[in-house]
XYZ file of C-alpha atoms in Angstrom:
200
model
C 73.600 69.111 139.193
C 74.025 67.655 135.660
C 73.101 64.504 134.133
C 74.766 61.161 133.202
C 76.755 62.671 130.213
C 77.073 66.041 131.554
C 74.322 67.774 130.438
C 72.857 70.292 132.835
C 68.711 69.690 133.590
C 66.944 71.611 130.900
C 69.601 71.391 128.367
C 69.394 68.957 125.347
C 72.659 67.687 124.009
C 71.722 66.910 120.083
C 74.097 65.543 117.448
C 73.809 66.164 114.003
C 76.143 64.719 111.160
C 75.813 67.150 107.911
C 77.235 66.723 104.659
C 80.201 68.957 104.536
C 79.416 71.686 101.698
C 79.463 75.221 102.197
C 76.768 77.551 104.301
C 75.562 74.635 106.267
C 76.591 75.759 109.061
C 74.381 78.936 108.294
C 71.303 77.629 107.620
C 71.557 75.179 110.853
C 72.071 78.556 112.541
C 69.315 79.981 111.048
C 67.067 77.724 110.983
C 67.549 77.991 115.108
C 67.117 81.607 114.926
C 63.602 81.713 112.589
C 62.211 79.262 115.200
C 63.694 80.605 118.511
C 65.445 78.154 119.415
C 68.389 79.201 122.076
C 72.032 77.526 121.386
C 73.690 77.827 124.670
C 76.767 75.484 122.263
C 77.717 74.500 118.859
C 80.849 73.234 118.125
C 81.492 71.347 114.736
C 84.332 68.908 113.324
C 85.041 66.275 110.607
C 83.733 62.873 111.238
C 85.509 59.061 110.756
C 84.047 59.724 107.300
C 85.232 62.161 104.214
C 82.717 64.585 103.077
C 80.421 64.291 106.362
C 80.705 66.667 109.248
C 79.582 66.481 113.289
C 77.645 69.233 115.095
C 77.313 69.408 118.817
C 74.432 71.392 119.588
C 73.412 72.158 123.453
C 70.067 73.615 123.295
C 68.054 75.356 126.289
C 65.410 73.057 126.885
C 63.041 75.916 127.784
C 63.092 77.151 124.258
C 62.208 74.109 122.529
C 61.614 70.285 122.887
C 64.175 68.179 122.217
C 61.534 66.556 119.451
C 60.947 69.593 117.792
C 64.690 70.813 117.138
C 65.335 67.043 115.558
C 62.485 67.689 113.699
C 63.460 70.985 112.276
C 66.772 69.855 111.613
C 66.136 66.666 109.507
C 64.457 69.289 107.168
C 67.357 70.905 106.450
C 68.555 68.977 103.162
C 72.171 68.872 104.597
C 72.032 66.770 107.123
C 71.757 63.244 107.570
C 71.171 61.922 110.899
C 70.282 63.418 114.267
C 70.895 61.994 117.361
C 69.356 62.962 121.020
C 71.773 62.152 123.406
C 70.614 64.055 126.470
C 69.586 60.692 128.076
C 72.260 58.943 127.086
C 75.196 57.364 129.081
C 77.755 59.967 126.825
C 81.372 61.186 127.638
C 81.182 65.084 126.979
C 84.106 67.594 126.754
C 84.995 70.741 126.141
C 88.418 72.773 126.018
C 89.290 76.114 127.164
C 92.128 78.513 126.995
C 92.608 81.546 129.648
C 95.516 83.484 129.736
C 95.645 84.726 133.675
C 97.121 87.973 135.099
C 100.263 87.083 137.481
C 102.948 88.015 139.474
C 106.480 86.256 141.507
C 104.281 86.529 144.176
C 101.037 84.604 143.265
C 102.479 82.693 139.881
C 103.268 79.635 142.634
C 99.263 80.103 143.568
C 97.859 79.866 140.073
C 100.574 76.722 139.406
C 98.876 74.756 142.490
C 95.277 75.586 140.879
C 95.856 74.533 137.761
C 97.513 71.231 139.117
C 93.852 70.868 141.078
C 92.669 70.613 137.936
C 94.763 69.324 135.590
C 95.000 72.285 133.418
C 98.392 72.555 131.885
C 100.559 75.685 131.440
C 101.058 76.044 127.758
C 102.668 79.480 127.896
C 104.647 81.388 130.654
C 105.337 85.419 130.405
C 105.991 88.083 133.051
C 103.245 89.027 134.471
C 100.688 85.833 133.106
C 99.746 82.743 132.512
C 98.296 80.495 129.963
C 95.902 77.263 130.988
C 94.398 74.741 128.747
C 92.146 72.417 130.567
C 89.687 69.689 128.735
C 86.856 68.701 130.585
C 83.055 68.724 131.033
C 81.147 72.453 131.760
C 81.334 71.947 135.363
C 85.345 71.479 135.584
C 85.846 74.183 133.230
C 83.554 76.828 134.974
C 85.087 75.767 137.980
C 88.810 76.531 137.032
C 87.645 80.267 135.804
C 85.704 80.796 139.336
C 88.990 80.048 140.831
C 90.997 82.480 138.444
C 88.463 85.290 138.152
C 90.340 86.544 141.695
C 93.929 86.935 139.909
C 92.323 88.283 136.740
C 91.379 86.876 133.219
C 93.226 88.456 130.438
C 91.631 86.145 128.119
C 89.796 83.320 127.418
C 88.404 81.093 124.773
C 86.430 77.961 124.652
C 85.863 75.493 122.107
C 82.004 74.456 122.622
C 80.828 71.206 123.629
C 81.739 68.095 122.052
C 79.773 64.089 122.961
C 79.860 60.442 121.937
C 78.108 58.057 123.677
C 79.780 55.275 125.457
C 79.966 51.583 124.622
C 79.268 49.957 121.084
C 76.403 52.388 120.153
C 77.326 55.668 118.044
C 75.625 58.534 116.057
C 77.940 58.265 113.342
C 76.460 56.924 109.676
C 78.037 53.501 108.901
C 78.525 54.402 105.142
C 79.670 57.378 103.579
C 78.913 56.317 100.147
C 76.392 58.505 98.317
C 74.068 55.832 97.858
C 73.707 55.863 101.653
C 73.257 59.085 102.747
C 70.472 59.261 99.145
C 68.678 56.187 101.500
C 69.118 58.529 104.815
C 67.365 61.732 102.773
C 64.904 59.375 101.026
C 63.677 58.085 103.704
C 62.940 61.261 105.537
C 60.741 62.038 102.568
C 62.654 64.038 100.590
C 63.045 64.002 96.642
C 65.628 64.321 94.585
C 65.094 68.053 92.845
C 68.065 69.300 90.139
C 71.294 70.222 91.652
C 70.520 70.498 95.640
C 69.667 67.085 95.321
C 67.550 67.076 97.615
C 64.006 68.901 98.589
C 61.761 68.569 101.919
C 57.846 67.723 101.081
């Protein structure tokens, strides 16, 4: 059973844009690590805007409230806003890549599966198969249940990505410095030398 974007019960989907500078990544990582926090996802990508990144983070619910981990992560000085979306009416995806063992006898079988699903064959050899399918944990999973039989050579998954539906959005509206000095200022953080900012 999952919810209205997705998510499965006990999993918070949580959306974080970062300014994109080097080792944030890292210390969003770490910062998860130091307070047990368990990422069950992460996937991260530029936004609309230069200079300002998106995280994806699915957290097990059981390891933290969904209050907490925002609240950990706005005091990281890189990032800017965090969003909750686990309640929200979101479109989630994720794409995967497995590269299936076949033969002339079963190739036909794994060609009706993928149509099933709507995976499509992005490289043919001898004796396999490559799928890419896009959709939300549930579709994927499914697909791989349905190849495990034939044998998986190989796969690879991208992590989950969200954006809510309709007119609202998680993105920040301006990517001017000014703005995202407001966003940090107003999470009570001062401007200290080069970093610019610091957490009281």
């Amino acid at each position: 059973m999952t919810t209205t974007n997705g998510t499965k019960p006990g999993q918070h989907t949580v959306v974080a844009i970062v300014e994109d500078k080097p080792g944030v990544l890292q210390r969003v990582a770490g910062l998860f690590r130091r307070r047990g926090f368990n990422i069950e996802s992460l996937a991260v990508g530029p936004t609309e805007f230069e200079g300002l990144s998106r995280m994806t983070i699915i957290v097990d619910g059981a390891s933290a409230p969904v209050e907490q981990v925002e609240k950990q992560l706005y005091k990281l000085i890189d990032v800017v806003k965090v969003s909750d979306l686990t309640h929200e009416d979101a479109i989630t995806r994720e794409l995967a890549l497995l590269k299936v063992r076949c033969n002339n006898v079963n190739r036909h079988e794994l060609l009706d599966i993928a149509n099933v699903f709507r995976a499509d064959v992005v490289d043919m050899a001898t004796n396999s198969l490559m799928l890419q399918v896009v959709g939300d944990e549930d579709k994927i999973n499914g697909l791989i249940k349905m190849c495990e039989p034939y044998g998986i050579r190989e796969l690879s998954r991208t992590g989950t990505i969200a954006m809510t539906r309709g007119q609202k959005t998680t993105t920040v509206h301006e990517s001017e410095p000014e703005a995202i000095a407001r966003v940090h200022q107003s999470q009570g953080r001062r401007v200290e030398a080069d970093l610019p900012f610091s957490s009281d």
